[in-house]
Coordinates of N, CA and C in Angstrom, one line a residue:
X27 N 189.1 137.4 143.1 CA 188.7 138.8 143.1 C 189.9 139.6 143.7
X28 N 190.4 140.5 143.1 CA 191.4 141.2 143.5 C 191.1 142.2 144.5
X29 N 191.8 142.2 145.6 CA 191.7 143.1 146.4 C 191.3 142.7 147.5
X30 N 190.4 141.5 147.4 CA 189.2 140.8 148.1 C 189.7 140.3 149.1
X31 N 189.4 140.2 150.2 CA 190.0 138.8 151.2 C 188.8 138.4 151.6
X32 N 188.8 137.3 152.1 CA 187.7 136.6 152.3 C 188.1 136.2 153.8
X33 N 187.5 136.4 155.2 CA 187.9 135.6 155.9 C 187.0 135.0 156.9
X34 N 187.4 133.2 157.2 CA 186.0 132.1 157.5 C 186.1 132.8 159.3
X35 N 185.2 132.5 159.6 CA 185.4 133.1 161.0 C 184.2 131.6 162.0
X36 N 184.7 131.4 162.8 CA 183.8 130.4 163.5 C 183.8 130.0 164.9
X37 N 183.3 129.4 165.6 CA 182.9 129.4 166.9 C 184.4 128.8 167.5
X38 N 184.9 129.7 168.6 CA 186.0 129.2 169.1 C 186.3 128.4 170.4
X39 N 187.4 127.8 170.2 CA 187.5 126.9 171.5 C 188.9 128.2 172.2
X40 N 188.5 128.8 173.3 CA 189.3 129.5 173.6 C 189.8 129.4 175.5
X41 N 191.0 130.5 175.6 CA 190.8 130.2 176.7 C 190.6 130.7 177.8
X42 N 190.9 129.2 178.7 CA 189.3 128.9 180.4 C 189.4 130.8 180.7
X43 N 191.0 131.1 181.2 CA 190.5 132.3 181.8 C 189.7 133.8 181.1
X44 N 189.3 133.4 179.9 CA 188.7 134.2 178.9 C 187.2 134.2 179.1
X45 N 186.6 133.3 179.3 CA 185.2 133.3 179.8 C 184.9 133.5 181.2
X46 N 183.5 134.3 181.0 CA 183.1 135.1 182.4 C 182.9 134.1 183.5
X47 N 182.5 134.7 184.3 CA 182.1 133.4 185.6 C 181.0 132.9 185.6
X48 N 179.8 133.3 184.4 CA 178.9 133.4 184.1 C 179.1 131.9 183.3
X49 N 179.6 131.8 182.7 CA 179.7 130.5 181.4 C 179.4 129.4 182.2
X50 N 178.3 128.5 181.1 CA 178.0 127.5 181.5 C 178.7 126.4 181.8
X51 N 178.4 125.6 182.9 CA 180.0 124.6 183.0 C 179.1 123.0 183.3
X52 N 179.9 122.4 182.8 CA 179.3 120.7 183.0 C 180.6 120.2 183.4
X53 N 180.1 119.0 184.5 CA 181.8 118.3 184.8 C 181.1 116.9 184.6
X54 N 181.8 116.5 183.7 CA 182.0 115.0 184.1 C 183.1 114.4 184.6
X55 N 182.5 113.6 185.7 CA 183.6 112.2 186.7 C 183.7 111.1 185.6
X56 N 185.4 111.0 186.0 CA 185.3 109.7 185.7 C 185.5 108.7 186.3
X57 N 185.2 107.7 186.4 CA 184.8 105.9 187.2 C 186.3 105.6 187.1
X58 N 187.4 106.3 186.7 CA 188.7 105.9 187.0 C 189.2 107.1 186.2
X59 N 190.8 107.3 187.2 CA 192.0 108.3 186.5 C 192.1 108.1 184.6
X60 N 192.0 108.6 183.8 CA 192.6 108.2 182.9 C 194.1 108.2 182.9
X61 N 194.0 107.3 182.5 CA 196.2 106.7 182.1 C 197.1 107.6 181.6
X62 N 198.2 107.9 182.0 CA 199.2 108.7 181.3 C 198.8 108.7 179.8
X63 N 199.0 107.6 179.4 CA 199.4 107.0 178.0 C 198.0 107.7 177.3
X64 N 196.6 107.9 177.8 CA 195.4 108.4 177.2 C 195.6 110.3 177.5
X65 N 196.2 110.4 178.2 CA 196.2 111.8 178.7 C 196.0 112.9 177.5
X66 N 197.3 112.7 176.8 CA 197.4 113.8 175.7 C 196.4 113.3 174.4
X67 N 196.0 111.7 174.2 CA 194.9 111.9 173.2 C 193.3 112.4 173.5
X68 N 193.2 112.2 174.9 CA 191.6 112.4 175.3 C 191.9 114.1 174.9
X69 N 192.7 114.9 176.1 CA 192.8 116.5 175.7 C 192.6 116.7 174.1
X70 N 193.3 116.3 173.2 CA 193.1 116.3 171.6 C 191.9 116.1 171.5
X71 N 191.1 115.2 172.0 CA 189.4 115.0 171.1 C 188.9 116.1 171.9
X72 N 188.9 116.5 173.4 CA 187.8 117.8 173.6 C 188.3 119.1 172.8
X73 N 189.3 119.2 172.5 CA 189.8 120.3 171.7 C 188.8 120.3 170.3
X74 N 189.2 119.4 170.1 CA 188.6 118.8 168.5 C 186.8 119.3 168.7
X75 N 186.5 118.2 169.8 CA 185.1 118.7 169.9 C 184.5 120.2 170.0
X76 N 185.1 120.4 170.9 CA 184.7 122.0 171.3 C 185.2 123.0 170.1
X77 N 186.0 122.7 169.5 CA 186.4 123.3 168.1 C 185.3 123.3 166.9
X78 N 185.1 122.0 167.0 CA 183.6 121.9 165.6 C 182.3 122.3 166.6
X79 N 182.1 122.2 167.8 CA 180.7 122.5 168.6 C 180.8 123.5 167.8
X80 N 179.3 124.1 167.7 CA 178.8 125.4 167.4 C 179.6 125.8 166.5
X81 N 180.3 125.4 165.4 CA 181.1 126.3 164.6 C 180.6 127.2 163.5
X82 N 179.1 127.2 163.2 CA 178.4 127.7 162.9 C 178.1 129.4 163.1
X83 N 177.8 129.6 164.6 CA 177.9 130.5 165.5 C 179.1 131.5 165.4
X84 N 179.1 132.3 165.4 CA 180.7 133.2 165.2 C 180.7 133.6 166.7
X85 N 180.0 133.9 167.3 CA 180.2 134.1 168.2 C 180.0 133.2 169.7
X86 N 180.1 132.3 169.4 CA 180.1 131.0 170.4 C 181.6 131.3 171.0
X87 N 181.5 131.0 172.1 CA 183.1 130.6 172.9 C 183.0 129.6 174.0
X88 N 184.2 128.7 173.8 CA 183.9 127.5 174.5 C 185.0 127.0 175.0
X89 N 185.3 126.6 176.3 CA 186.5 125.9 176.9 C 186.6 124.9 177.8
X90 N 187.3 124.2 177.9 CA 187.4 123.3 179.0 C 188.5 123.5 179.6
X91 N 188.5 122.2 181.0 CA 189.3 122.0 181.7 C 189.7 120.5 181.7
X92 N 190.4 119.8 181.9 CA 190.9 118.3 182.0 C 191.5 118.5 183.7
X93 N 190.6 118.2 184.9 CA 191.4 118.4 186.1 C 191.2 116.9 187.0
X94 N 192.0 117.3 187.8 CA 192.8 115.9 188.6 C 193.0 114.4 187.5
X95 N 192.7 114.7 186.3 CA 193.3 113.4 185.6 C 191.8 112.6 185.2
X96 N 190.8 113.3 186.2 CA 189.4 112.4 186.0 C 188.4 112.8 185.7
X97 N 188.2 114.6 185.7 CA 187.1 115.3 185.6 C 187.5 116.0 184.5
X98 N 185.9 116.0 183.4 CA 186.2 116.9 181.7 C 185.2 117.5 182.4
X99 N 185.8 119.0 182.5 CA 185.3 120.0 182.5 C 185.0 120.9 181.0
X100 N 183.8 121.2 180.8 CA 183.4 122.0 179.5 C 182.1 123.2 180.4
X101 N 183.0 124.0 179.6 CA 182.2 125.5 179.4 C 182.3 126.3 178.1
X102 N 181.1 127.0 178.2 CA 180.7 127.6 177.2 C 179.9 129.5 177.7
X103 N 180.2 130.0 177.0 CA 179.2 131.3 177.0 C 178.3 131.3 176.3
X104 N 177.5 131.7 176.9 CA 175.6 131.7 176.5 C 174.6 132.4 176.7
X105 N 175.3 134.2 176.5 CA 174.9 135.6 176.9 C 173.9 135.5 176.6
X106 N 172.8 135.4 175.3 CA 171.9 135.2 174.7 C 171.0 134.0 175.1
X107 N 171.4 133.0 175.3 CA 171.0 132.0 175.7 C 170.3 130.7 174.8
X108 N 171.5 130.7 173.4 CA 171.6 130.0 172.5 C 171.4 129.1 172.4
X109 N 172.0 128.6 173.2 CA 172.3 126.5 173.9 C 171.2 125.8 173.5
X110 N 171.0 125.1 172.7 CA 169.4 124.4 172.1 C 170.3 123.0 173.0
X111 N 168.9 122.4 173.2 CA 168.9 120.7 173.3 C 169.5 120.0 172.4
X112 N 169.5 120.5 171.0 CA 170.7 119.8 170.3 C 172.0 120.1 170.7
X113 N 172.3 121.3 170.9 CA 173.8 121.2 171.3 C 174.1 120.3 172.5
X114 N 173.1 120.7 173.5 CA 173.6 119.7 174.7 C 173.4 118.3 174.5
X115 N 172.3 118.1 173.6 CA 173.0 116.5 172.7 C 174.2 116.5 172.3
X116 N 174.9 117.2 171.4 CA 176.1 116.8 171.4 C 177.1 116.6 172.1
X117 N 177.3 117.8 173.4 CA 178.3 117.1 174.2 C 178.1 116.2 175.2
X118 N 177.0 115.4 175.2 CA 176.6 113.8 176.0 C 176.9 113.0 174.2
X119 N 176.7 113.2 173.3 CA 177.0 112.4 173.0 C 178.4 111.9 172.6
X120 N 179.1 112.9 172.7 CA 180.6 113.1 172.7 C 181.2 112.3 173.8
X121 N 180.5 113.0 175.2 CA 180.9 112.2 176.4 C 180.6 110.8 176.4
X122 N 179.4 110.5 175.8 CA 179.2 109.1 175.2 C 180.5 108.0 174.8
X123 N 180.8 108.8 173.4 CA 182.3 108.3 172.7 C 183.4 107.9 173.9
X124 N 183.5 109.0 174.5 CA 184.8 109.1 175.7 C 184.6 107.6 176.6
X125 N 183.2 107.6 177.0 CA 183.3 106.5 177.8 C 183.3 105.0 176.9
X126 N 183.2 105.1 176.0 CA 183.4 103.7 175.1 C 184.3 103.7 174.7
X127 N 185.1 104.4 174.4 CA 186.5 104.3 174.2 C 187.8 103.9 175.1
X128 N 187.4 104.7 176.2 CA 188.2 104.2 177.2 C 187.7 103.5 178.6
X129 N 186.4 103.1 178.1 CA 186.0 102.0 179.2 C 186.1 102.5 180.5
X130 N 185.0 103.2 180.7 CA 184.9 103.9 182.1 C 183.6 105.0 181.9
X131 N 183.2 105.5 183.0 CA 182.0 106.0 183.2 C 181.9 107.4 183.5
X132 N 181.7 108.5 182.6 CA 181.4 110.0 182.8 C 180.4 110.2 183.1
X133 N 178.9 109.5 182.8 CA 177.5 110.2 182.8 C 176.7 109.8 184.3
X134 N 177.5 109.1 185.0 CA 176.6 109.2 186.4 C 177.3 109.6 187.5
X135 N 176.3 110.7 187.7 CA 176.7 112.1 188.4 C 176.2 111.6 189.8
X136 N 175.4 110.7 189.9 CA 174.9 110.1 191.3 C 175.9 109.7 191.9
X137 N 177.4 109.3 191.2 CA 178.3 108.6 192.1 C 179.2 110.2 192.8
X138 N 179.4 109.7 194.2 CA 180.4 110.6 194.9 C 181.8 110.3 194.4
X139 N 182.4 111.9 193.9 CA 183.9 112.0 194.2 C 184.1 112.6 195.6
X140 N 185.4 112.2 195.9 CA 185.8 112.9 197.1 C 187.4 112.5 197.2
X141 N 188.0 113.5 198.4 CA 189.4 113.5 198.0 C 189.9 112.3 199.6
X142 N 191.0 111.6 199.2 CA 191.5 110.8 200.2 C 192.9 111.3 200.4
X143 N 193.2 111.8 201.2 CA 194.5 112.9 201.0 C 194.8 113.4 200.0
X144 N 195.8 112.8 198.8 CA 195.8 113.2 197.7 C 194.8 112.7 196.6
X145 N 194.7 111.6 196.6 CA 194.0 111.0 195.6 C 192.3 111.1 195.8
X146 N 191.9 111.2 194.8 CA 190.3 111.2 194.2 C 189.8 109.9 194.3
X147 N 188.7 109.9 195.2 CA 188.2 108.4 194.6 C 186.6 108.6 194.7
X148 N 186.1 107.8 193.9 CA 185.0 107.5 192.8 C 184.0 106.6 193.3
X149 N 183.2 106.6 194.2 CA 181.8 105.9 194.7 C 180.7 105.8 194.6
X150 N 179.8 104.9 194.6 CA 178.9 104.5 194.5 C 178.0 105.3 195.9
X151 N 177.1 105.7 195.8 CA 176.3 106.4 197.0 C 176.3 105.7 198.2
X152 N 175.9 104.3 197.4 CA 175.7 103.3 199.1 C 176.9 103.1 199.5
X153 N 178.1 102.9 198.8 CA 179.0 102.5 199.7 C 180.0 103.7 200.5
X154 N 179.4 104.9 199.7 CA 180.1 106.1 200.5 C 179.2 106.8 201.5
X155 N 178.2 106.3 201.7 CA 177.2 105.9 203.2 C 177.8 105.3 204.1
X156 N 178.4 103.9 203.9 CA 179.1 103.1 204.5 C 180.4 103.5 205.1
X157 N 181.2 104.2 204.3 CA 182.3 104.9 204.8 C 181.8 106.1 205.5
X158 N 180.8 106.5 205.1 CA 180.2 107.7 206.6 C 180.5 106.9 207.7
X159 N 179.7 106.1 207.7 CA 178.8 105.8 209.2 C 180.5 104.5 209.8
X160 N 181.4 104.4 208.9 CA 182.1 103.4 209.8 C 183.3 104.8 209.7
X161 N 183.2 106.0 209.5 CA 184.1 107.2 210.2 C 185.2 106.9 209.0
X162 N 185.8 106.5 207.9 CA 186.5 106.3 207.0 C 186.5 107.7 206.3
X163 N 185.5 108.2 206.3 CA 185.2 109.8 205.6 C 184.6 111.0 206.5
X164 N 184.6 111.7 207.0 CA 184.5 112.6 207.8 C 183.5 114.1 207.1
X165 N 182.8 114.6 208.4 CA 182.6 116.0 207.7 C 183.0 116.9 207.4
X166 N 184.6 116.5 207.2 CA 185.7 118.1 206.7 C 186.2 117.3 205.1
X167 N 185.7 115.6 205.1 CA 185.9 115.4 203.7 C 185.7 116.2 202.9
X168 N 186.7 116.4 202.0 CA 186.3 117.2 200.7 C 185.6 116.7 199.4
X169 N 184.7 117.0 199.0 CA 183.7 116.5 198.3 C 183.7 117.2 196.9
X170 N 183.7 116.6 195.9 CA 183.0 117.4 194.4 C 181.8 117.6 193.8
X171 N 181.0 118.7 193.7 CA 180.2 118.9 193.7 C 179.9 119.0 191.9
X172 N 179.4 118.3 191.4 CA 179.4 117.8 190.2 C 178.0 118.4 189.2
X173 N 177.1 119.1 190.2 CA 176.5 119.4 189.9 C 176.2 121.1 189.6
X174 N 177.4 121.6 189.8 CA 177.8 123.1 189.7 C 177.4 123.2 188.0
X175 N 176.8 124.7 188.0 CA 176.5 125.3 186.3 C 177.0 125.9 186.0
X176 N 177.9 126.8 186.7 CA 178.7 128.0 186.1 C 180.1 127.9 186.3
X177 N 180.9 128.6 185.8 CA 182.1 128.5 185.8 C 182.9 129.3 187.7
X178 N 181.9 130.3 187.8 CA 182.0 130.7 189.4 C 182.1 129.5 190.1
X179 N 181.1 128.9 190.1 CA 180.5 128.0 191.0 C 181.7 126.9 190.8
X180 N 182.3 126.7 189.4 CA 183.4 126.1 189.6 C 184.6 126.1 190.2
X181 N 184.8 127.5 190.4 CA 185.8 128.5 191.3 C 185.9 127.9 192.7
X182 N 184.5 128.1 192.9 CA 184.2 128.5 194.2 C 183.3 127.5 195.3
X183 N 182.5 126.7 194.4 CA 181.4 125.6 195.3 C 181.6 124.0 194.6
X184 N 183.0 124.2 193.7 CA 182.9 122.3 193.1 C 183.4 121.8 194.7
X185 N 184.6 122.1 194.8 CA 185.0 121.0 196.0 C 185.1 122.0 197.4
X186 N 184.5 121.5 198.3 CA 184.1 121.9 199.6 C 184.3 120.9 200.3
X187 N 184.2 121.0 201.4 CA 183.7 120.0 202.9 C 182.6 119.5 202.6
X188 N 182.3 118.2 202.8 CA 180.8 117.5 202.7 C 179.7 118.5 203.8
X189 N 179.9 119.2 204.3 CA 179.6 120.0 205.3 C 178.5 121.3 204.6
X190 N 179.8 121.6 203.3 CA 179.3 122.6 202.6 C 178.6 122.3 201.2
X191 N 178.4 120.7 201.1 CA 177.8 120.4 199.9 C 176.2 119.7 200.3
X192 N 175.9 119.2 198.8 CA 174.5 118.8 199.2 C 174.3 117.3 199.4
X193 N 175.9 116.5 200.0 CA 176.0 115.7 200.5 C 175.7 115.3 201.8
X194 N 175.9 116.7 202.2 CA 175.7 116.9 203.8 C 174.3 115.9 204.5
X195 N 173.2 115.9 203.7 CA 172.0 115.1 204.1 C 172.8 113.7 204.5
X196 N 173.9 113.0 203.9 CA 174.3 111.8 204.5 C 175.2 111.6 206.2
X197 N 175.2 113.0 206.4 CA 175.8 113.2 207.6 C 174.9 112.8 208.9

């Protein structure tokens, strides 16, 4: 048709500092750093993913974050409050893929991250009881709070003092 343009329009993967503080946010830990050598292909699949998520939707917006090397952060805006159980099927099932692929563990949020001067490390609840109580980890530890929903809350309440999380009951 002459004159005509046609243009496809679809749910975008855009960026983090583009979404309100409001956007929904999920973190998953991982059970180990991913590897240099995985770095730039994992980034590629949540692109990918969050690209086809919702592509349906024109007005979907969606971003992540890939931080300290171990946590996939995904957010999304959800003014309306769109987000069906299918969609959040999809991104477990995605997170699914990630952990079979690279042999390691995103979906259990019961384990503690927390920081060891530089480095992040990844525990099991009982044994980061254990490092309470034999003083290995302290109440000014810094903790990840994994169960934050918004992208504020990401800002501002993921990593704290175990003091200021809902770890604190192990103190």
């Amino acid at each position: 048709m002459e004159g005509f343009s046609f243009m496809y329009i679809c749910a975008m993967l855009v960026p983090f500092e583009t979404l309100s503080e409001s956007a929904k946010t999920w973190v998953y830990p991982a059970s180990r750093k991913f590897y240099t050598n995985e770095l730039e292909e994992v980034e590629g699949k949540i692109k990918d993913f969050i690209s086809e998520w919702k592509k349906e939707d024109v007005e979907f917006k969606a971003s992540y974050r890939f931080l300290y090397n171990r946590f996939v952060v995904i957010l999304a805006e959800d003014p309306q409050g769109k987000l069906t159980n299918q969609d959040l099927d999809q991104v477990v099932t995605f997170i699914f893929k990630l952990q079979s692929e690279y042999d390691l563990e995103l979906l259990d949020r019961m384990n503690v991250c927390f920081k060891q001067g530089e480095f992040v490390q990844y525990k099991e609840i009982k044994e980061f009881k254990k490092l309470l109580k034999n003083k290995s980890v302290s109440d000014k530890t810094i903790v990840f709070d994994n169960l934050i929903q918004t992208k504020e809350e990401l800002a501002h309440f993921w990593e704290v003092p175990i003091t200021e999380s809902w770890y604190n009951r192990f103190l």
